[in-house]
Short mmCIF file of C-alpha atoms in Angstrom, two decimals:
data_model
loop_
_atom_site.label_atom_id
_atom_site.label_comp_id
_atom_site.label_asym_id
_atom_site.label_seq_id
_atom_site.Cartn_x
_atom_site.Cartn_y
_atom_site.Cartn_z
CA LEU A 1 -35.61 33.43 18.68
CA ILE A 2 -35.79 30.01 16.96
CA MET A 3 -36.31 31.38 13.43
CA ASP A 4 -33.62 34.01 13.91
CA LEU A 5 -31.23 31.22 14.97
CA MET A 6 -32.20 29.16 11.92
CA ASP A 7 -31.51 32.14 9.61
CA LYS A 8 -28.06 32.61 11.14
CA LEU A 9 -27.25 28.91 10.87
CA THR A 10 -28.40 28.89 7.23
CA HIS A 11 -26.15 31.89 6.53
CA ILE A 12 -23.15 30.10 8.04
CA PHE A 13 -24.00 26.96 6.06
CA GLY A 14 -24.01 29.03 2.88
CA GLN A 15 -20.62 30.55 3.64
CA GLY A 16 -18.99 27.34 4.80
CA LEU A 17 -20.32 25.24 1.92
CA SER A 18 -19.73 27.70 -0.90
CA ASN A 19 -16.87 25.63 -2.37
CA SER A 20 -18.22 22.18 -1.57
CA PHE A 21 -20.80 19.92 -3.14
CA TYR A 22 -23.08 19.21 -0.20
CA PRO A 23 -26.83 19.99 -0.25
CA VAL A 24 -27.55 23.69 0.05
CA PRO A 25 -29.93 24.49 2.97
CA GLN A 26 -32.57 27.16 2.26
CA GLN A 27 -34.53 29.36 4.69
CA ALA A 28 -36.16 27.20 7.37
CA ILE A 29 -39.97 26.97 7.58
CA GLY A 30 -41.70 26.70 10.94
CA VAL A 31 -44.13 23.73 11.00
CA GLY A 32 -46.15 21.79 13.56
CA SER A 33 -48.28 22.84 16.51
CA ALA A 34 -45.82 25.29 18.05
CA PHE A 35 -45.74 27.42 14.89
CA GLU A 36 -49.42 26.87 14.11
CA GLY A 37 -50.39 28.32 17.50
CA TRP A 38 -51.91 25.38 19.39
CA SER A 39 -49.08 23.54 21.12
CA PRO A 40 -50.90 21.44 23.76
CA HIS A 41 -48.19 21.26 26.42
CA ALA A 42 -46.15 24.43 26.92
CA GLN A 43 -43.52 22.69 29.01
CA ASP A 44 -42.94 20.03 26.34
CA THR A 45 -43.12 22.21 23.24
CA VAL A 46 -40.91 21.12 20.38
CA TYR A 47 -40.22 23.81 17.76
CA ARG A 48 -40.09 21.91 14.44
CA VAL A 49 -38.61 23.52 11.39
CA LEU A 50 -38.33 22.08 7.91
CA VAL A 51 -35.10 22.99 6.14
CA PRO A 52 -35.46 22.70 2.35
CA LEU A 53 -32.39 21.29 0.60
CA SER A 54 -31.34 22.36 -2.89
CA PRO A 55 -28.82 20.47 -5.01
CA PRO A 56 -25.27 21.82 -5.12
CA PRO A 57 -23.77 23.11 -8.42
CA GLY A 58 -23.37 20.39 -11.02
CA HIS A 59 -26.09 18.24 -9.45
CA ALA A 60 -29.84 17.78 -9.81
CA PHE A 61 -32.47 16.14 -7.55
CA HIS A 62 -35.15 13.88 -9.06
CA LEU A 63 -37.99 12.66 -6.85
CA GLU A 64 -39.08 9.10 -7.47
CA LEU A 65 -42.43 8.68 -5.70
CA ASP A 66 -43.91 5.31 -4.90
CA THR A 67 -47.30 5.24 -6.65
CA ALA A 68 -48.68 2.44 -4.49
CA GLY A 69 -50.51 4.87 -2.25
CA VAL A 70 -51.24 8.58 -1.85
CA LEU A 71 -50.97 9.24 1.87
CA GLN A 72 -47.37 9.65 3.02
CA ARG A 73 -45.97 8.12 -0.14
CA ASN A 74 -42.46 6.78 0.06
CA SER A 75 -39.97 8.59 -2.11
CA SER A 76 -36.36 8.38 -3.17
CA VAL A 77 -34.25 11.43 -4.09
CA ARG A 78 -32.09 10.43 -7.05
CA VAL A 79 -28.98 12.57 -7.51
CA GLU A 80 -27.85 13.22 -11.09
CA LEU A 81 -24.57 14.76 -12.15
CA LEU A 82 -24.99 17.59 -14.69
CA CYS A 83 -22.60 18.72 -17.39
CA THR A 84 -20.93 21.99 -16.34
CA CYS A 85 -18.43 22.26 -19.23
CA ARG A 86 -20.11 25.49 -20.31
CA ARG A 87 -19.44 26.98 -16.89
CA GLU A 88 -15.78 25.95 -17.19
CA GLN A 89 -15.57 27.75 -20.52
CA LEU A 90 -16.95 30.87 -18.87
CA GLY A 91 -14.10 30.76 -16.38
CA GLU A 92 -15.88 29.37 -13.34
CA ASP A 93 -13.64 27.50 -10.94
CA MET A 94 -15.36 24.15 -11.20
CA LEU A 95 -14.55 20.99 -13.12
CA CYS A 96 -17.33 19.04 -14.83
CA PHE A 97 -18.02 15.84 -12.89
CA ARG A 98 -19.26 14.12 -16.03
CA HIS A 99 -16.41 14.90 -18.41
CA HIS A 100 -13.26 14.85 -16.28
CA THR A 101 -11.43 11.78 -15.08
CA GLU A 102 -11.74 10.58 -11.48
CA GLU A 103 -8.07 11.37 -10.98
CA GLU A 104 -8.44 15.00 -12.18
CA LEU A 105 -11.49 15.52 -9.98
CA ARG A 106 -9.85 13.98 -6.93
CA MET A 107 -6.80 16.22 -7.26
CA LYS A 108 -8.51 19.52 -8.01
CA GLN A 109 -11.90 19.70 -6.24
CA ASP A 110 -14.07 18.27 -3.49
CA PRO A 111 -15.96 15.01 -4.16
CA SER A 112 -19.46 15.06 -5.61
CA LEU A 113 -22.54 14.57 -3.48
CA LEU A 114 -22.76 11.02 -4.88
CA HIS A 115 -19.55 10.19 -2.98
CA THR A 116 -20.48 11.80 0.33
CA LEU A 117 -24.14 11.65 1.38
CA CYS A 118 -25.57 9.16 -1.10
CA THR A 119 -26.08 5.42 -1.08
CA GLY A 120 -25.76 4.41 -4.69
CA SER A 121 -27.40 7.21 -6.66
CA TYR A 122 -29.83 8.23 -3.92
CA LEU A 123 -29.60 10.86 -1.18
CA ASP A 124 -29.33 9.02 2.16
CA VAL A 125 -31.42 10.35 5.08
CA GLU A 126 -29.14 9.08 7.85
CA LYS A 127 -25.91 10.26 6.20
CA THR A 128 -27.48 13.69 5.56
CA VAL A 129 -28.68 14.03 9.16
CA HIS A 130 -25.36 12.89 10.68
CA TRP A 131 -23.51 15.37 8.47
CA PHE A 132 -25.77 18.23 9.63
CA TYR A 133 -25.23 17.27 13.25
CA ARG A 134 -21.49 17.69 12.77
CA PHE A 135 -21.92 21.00 10.99
CA VAL A 136 -24.35 22.43 13.57
CA SER A 137 -21.93 21.63 16.43
CA VAL A 138 -19.23 23.65 14.64
CA ALA A 139 -21.45 26.46 13.33
CA TRP A 140 -22.94 27.02 16.80
CA LEU A 141 -19.56 28.17 18.11
CA LEU A 142 -19.53 30.98 15.53
CA LEU A 143 -22.86 32.45 16.71
CA PRO A 144 -23.08 35.20 19.38
CA GLU A 145 -25.87 33.15 21.05
CA SER A 146 -23.29 30.51 22.00
CA ARG A 147 -21.95 32.92 24.70
CA HIS A 148 -25.26 32.96 26.54
CA TRP A 149 -27.05 29.76 25.59
CA CYS A 150 -26.08 26.14 26.08
CA LEU A 151 -26.61 23.86 23.10
CA MET A 152 -27.16 20.15 23.75
CA LEU A 153 -27.45 17.88 20.71
CA GLN A 154 -29.84 14.94 20.98
CA PRO A 155 -28.90 12.26 18.44
CA SER A 156 -31.54 11.02 15.98
CA SER A 157 -31.29 9.15 12.70
CA CYS A 158 -33.89 11.16 10.75
CA SER A 159 -33.79 14.72 12.11
CA CYS A 160 -31.42 17.08 13.90
CA LYS A 161 -32.61 17.61 17.49
CA PHE A 162 -31.12 19.93 20.06
CA GLN A 163 -32.02 21.76 23.23
CA LEU A 164 -31.20 25.39 24.02
CA SER A 165 -30.90 26.36 27.67
CA LYS A 166 -30.20 29.61 29.53
CA ASP A 167 -30.90 30.05 33.23
CA LYS A 168 -34.49 28.78 33.63
CA GLU A 169 -35.37 29.05 29.94
CA SER A 170 -35.25 26.00 27.71
CA PHE A 171 -36.29 25.31 24.12
CA ARG A 172 -36.34 22.07 22.18
CA VAL A 173 -35.81 22.28 18.42
CA GLU A 174 -36.11 19.63 15.74
CA MET A 175 -34.77 20.27 12.22
CA ILE A 176 -36.35 18.10 9.53
CA PHE A 177 -34.79 18.15 6.08
CA GLY A 178 -36.87 18.17 2.92
CA VAL A 179 -36.76 18.29 -0.85
CA GLN A 180 -39.49 20.29 -2.51
CA GLN A 181 -41.82 18.79 -5.11
CA GLY A 182 -41.49 21.27 -7.95
CA ASP A 183 -42.53 24.72 -6.75
CA SER A 184 -45.37 23.36 -4.53
CA ASP A 185 -45.80 23.42 -0.74
CA ILE A 186 -45.38 19.63 -0.60
CA PHE A 187 -42.01 18.16 0.36
CA VAL A 188 -40.46 14.77 0.89
CA GLY A 189 -38.89 14.85 4.33
CA SER A 190 -36.48 13.06 6.65
CA GLN A 191 -39.19 11.52 8.83
CA PRO A 192 -39.25 8.17 10.63
CA ALA A 193 -40.01 5.43 8.09
CA GLU A 194 -41.39 1.97 8.72
CA ALA A 195 -39.03 -0.62 10.16
CA GLY A 196 -36.94 -2.30 7.52
CA MET A 197 -37.12 0.55 4.99
CA PRO A 198 -33.79 1.65 3.50
CA SER A 199 -32.20 4.89 4.71
CA THR A 200 -32.73 6.33 1.21
CA THR A 201 -36.51 6.51 1.92
CA TRP A 202 -37.98 10.01 2.24
CA LEU A 203 -41.65 10.44 3.18
CA GLU A 204 -44.07 12.88 1.61
CA THR A 205 -45.01 15.57 4.15
CA TYR A 206 -47.85 18.07 4.15
CA ALA A 207 -46.58 20.01 7.18
CA VAL A 208 -45.65 23.13 5.21
CA ALA A 209 -49.03 23.29 3.45
CA GLU A 210 -50.85 22.84 6.81
CA ALA A 211 -48.75 25.52 8.55
CA LYS A 212 -49.44 27.83 5.61
CA PHE A 213 -53.19 27.17 6.05
CA PHE A 214 -53.06 28.20 9.71
CA ARG A 215 -51.22 31.40 8.77
CA HIS A 216 -53.89 32.07 6.13
CA ILE A 217 -56.65 31.62 8.74
CA SER A 218 -54.87 33.87 11.28
CA ARG A 219 -54.87 36.69 8.70
CA GLN A 220 -58.55 36.21 7.85
CA ALA A 221 -60.04 35.43 11.26
CA PRO A 222 -61.24 38.02 13.83
CA GLN A 223 -58.61 39.25 16.25
CA ASP A 224 -60.27 37.37 19.16
CA SER A 225 -60.64 34.09 17.24
CA TRP A 226 -60.23 31.11 19.55
CA HIS A 227 -59.83 28.33 16.97
CA CYS A 228 -56.31 27.55 18.21
CA LYS A 229 -57.45 27.57 21.86
CA CYS A 230 -60.20 25.03 20.99
CA LEU A 231 -57.66 22.70 19.41
CA GLN A 232 -55.11 23.28 22.17
CA LEU A 233 -57.63 22.49 24.91
CA LEU A 234 -58.98 19.29 23.33
CA SER A 235 -55.56 17.95 22.34
CA ARG A 236 -54.34 18.57 25.90
CA PHE A 237 -57.00 16.15 27.17
CA LEU A 238 -56.01 13.26 24.86
CA THR A 239 -54.59 10.23 26.65
CA GLY A 240 -52.61 9.00 23.65
CA GLY A 241 -54.85 6.08 22.65
CA GLY A 242 -57.57 5.66 20.05
CA PHE A 243 -56.76 8.62 17.83
CA SER A 244 -54.07 11.25 17.63
CA SER A 245 -53.96 15.01 18.00
CA TYR A 246 -53.39 15.04 14.22
CA ALA A 247 -56.93 13.65 13.79
CA LEU A 248 -58.24 16.50 16.00
CA LYS A 249 -56.24 19.00 14.00
CA THR A 250 -57.68 17.60 10.75
CA VAL A 251 -61.22 18.00 12.11
CA VAL A 252 -60.55 21.63 13.09
CA MET A 253 -58.97 22.40 9.70
CA HIS A 254 -62.04 21.04 7.90
CA LEU A 255 -64.32 23.20 10.11
CA LEU A 256 -62.14 26.28 9.65
CA ASN A 257 -62.46 25.79 5.88
CA THR A 258 -66.27 25.54 5.95
CA VAL A 259 -67.59 27.47 8.99
CA PRO A 260 -67.64 31.31 8.71
CA LEU A 261 -64.61 32.61 10.58
CA ILE A 262 -66.68 35.11 12.55
CA ARG A 263 -68.16 32.13 14.44
CA TRP A 264 -64.71 31.31 15.89
CA HIS A 265 -64.87 34.46 18.06
CA ARG A 266 -64.28 33.81 21.75
CA ARG A 267 -67.92 34.36 22.61
CA HIS A 268 -68.74 31.22 20.57
CA PHE A 269 -66.07 29.17 22.29
CA GLN A 270 -68.39 26.61 23.87
CA GLN A 271 -70.39 26.13 20.65
CA GLN A 272 -67.17 25.62 18.64
CA LEU A 273 -65.93 23.00 21.10
CA MET A 274 -69.20 21.12 20.66
CA ASP A 275 -69.04 21.43 16.86
CA ILE A 276 -65.55 19.92 16.89
CA LEU A 277 -66.69 17.05 19.09
CA LYS A 278 -69.78 16.41 16.96
CA TYR A 279 -67.67 16.30 13.78
CA LEU A 280 -65.20 13.96 15.45
CA HIS A 281 -67.98 11.71 16.73
CA CYS A 282 -69.55 11.51 13.27
CA SER A 283 -66.16 10.66 11.76
CA LEU A 284 -65.63 7.91 14.34
CA GLU A 285 -69.12 6.47 13.79
CA THR A 286 -68.68 6.38 10.01
CA LYS A 287 -64.97 5.39 10.36
CA GLN A 288 -64.14 8.12 7.86
CA LEU A 289 -62.03 11.28 8.19
CA HIS A 290 -60.76 12.73 4.94
CA HIS A 291 -57.19 14.04 4.68
CA PHE A 292 -57.31 17.82 4.70
CA VAL A 293 -54.76 18.65 1.98
CA ILE A 294 -54.99 15.90 -0.59
CA GLY A 295 -57.90 16.29 -3.02
CA ASN A 296 -59.38 19.28 -1.17
CA ALA A 297 -61.06 21.51 -3.75
CA ARG A 298 -61.72 24.18 -1.07
CA LEU A 299 -58.05 24.62 -0.17
CA PRO A 300 -56.99 28.30 -0.35
CA LEU A 301 -55.37 29.04 -3.70
CA GLU A 302 -52.23 30.42 -2.04
CA ILE A 303 -51.38 26.84 -0.98
CA SER A 304 -49.65 25.25 -3.95
CA LEU A 305 -50.14 21.54 -4.62
CA PRO A 306 -48.76 19.24 -7.33
CA SER A 307 -51.55 18.70 -9.88
CA SER A 308 -51.68 14.98 -9.03
CA LEU A 309 -52.50 15.71 -5.37
CA ARG A 310 -55.08 18.44 -6.11
CA VAL A 311 -57.25 16.02 -8.09
CA ALA A 312 -56.47 12.85 -6.09
CA GLU A 313 -59.10 11.14 -3.98
CA ALA A 314 -58.70 12.20 -0.34
CA PRO A 315 -57.33 9.35 1.77
CA ASN A 316 -59.33 8.21 4.81
CA LEU A 317 -57.33 8.82 8.02
CA PHE A 318 -59.68 6.43 9.84
CA GLN A 319 -59.34 3.57 7.38
CA HIS A 320 -57.66 1.46 10.08
CA LEU A 321 -60.85 1.72 12.19
CA ALA A 322 -62.87 0.11 9.41
CA SER A 323 -60.54 -2.89 9.28
CA SER A 324 -60.02 -3.36 13.03
CA PRO A 325 -63.03 -3.60 15.39
CA ASP A 326 -60.68 -3.43 18.42
CA ALA A 327 -59.15 -0.16 17.13
CA HIS A 328 -62.64 1.24 16.56
CA VAL A 329 -63.74 0.40 20.10
CA LYS A 330 -60.54 1.96 21.51
CA ALA A 331 -61.14 5.14 19.47
CA LEU A 332 -64.73 5.46 20.71
CA GLN A 333 -63.53 4.97 24.31
CA GLU A 334 -61.00 7.74 23.78
CA TYR A 335 -63.78 9.98 22.48
CA ILE A 336 -65.93 9.31 25.57
CA ARG A 337 -62.97 10.16 27.85
CA LEU A 338 -62.41 13.35 25.90
CA LEU A 339 -66.10 14.28 26.15
CA HIS A 340 -66.19 13.70 29.90
CA ARG A 341 -63.08 15.77 30.50
#
């Protein structure tokens, strides 16, 4: 239902934006626990989709990554105007933004992306999200689902959130917008940035690569594989302190990539739970848990990475435990609670 709705919205976007110079949304990609198959709380499930954005005609996107760190690098999406004089000569109904005067452009065609959703020369996260909110509220009325479902928008500055309700059914959806790095499975996305960062900051996200890994495993694993149930059960018991469900997910991904998949059959359920807990305990003791995607030589070849990330040193997700004794103690206490549950 969610992905069908996304396809219909994307189609309406394409029709409605055909003569404008806004970003062009591509087919949405399901990411996160709900689409990976291990959502811990059914009643609070959020269906997250990443909507890739392509530049409109006469524009190009250039990613400017901050090289200070590897994990969740900050990025800016610089928008460049391209010469389209050749397209004019071929009879296309579009003036060249670079070689026509401001007055000509203002009179004869819509403004460029630089004048709508950018701050300076950079694509602005908040302006992009607010614009999509407005478009979704209009596009929704054109869909047949609007006659049976109630759409309630939930404002956010870095993603488009809404709730769909019908009778006793209810779904929460979050649309994150992203710009692809080359032809890889790594994007920079409209995610919450640190306080004080400009609204032109986009964060590198590995959500598409991770979702693709879970789909790869689901095709390879036995039909009765319980790897998602293991992760779902353990993440359901977390109290929210010490370490996150993402750390648990990282542990499970590492094990899925090294343990023969036949051993994830339901009859080995108890053993797999213990293997996950042992791996987690060892990671907490050594204060080291390697990122799953970055620098992973065992990553399935169907997952495409930029060359710089494939050979990079894997960041330590537990680095903060090494620098903060209090955080380390809290993480160990969380582990003990998890073990007892």
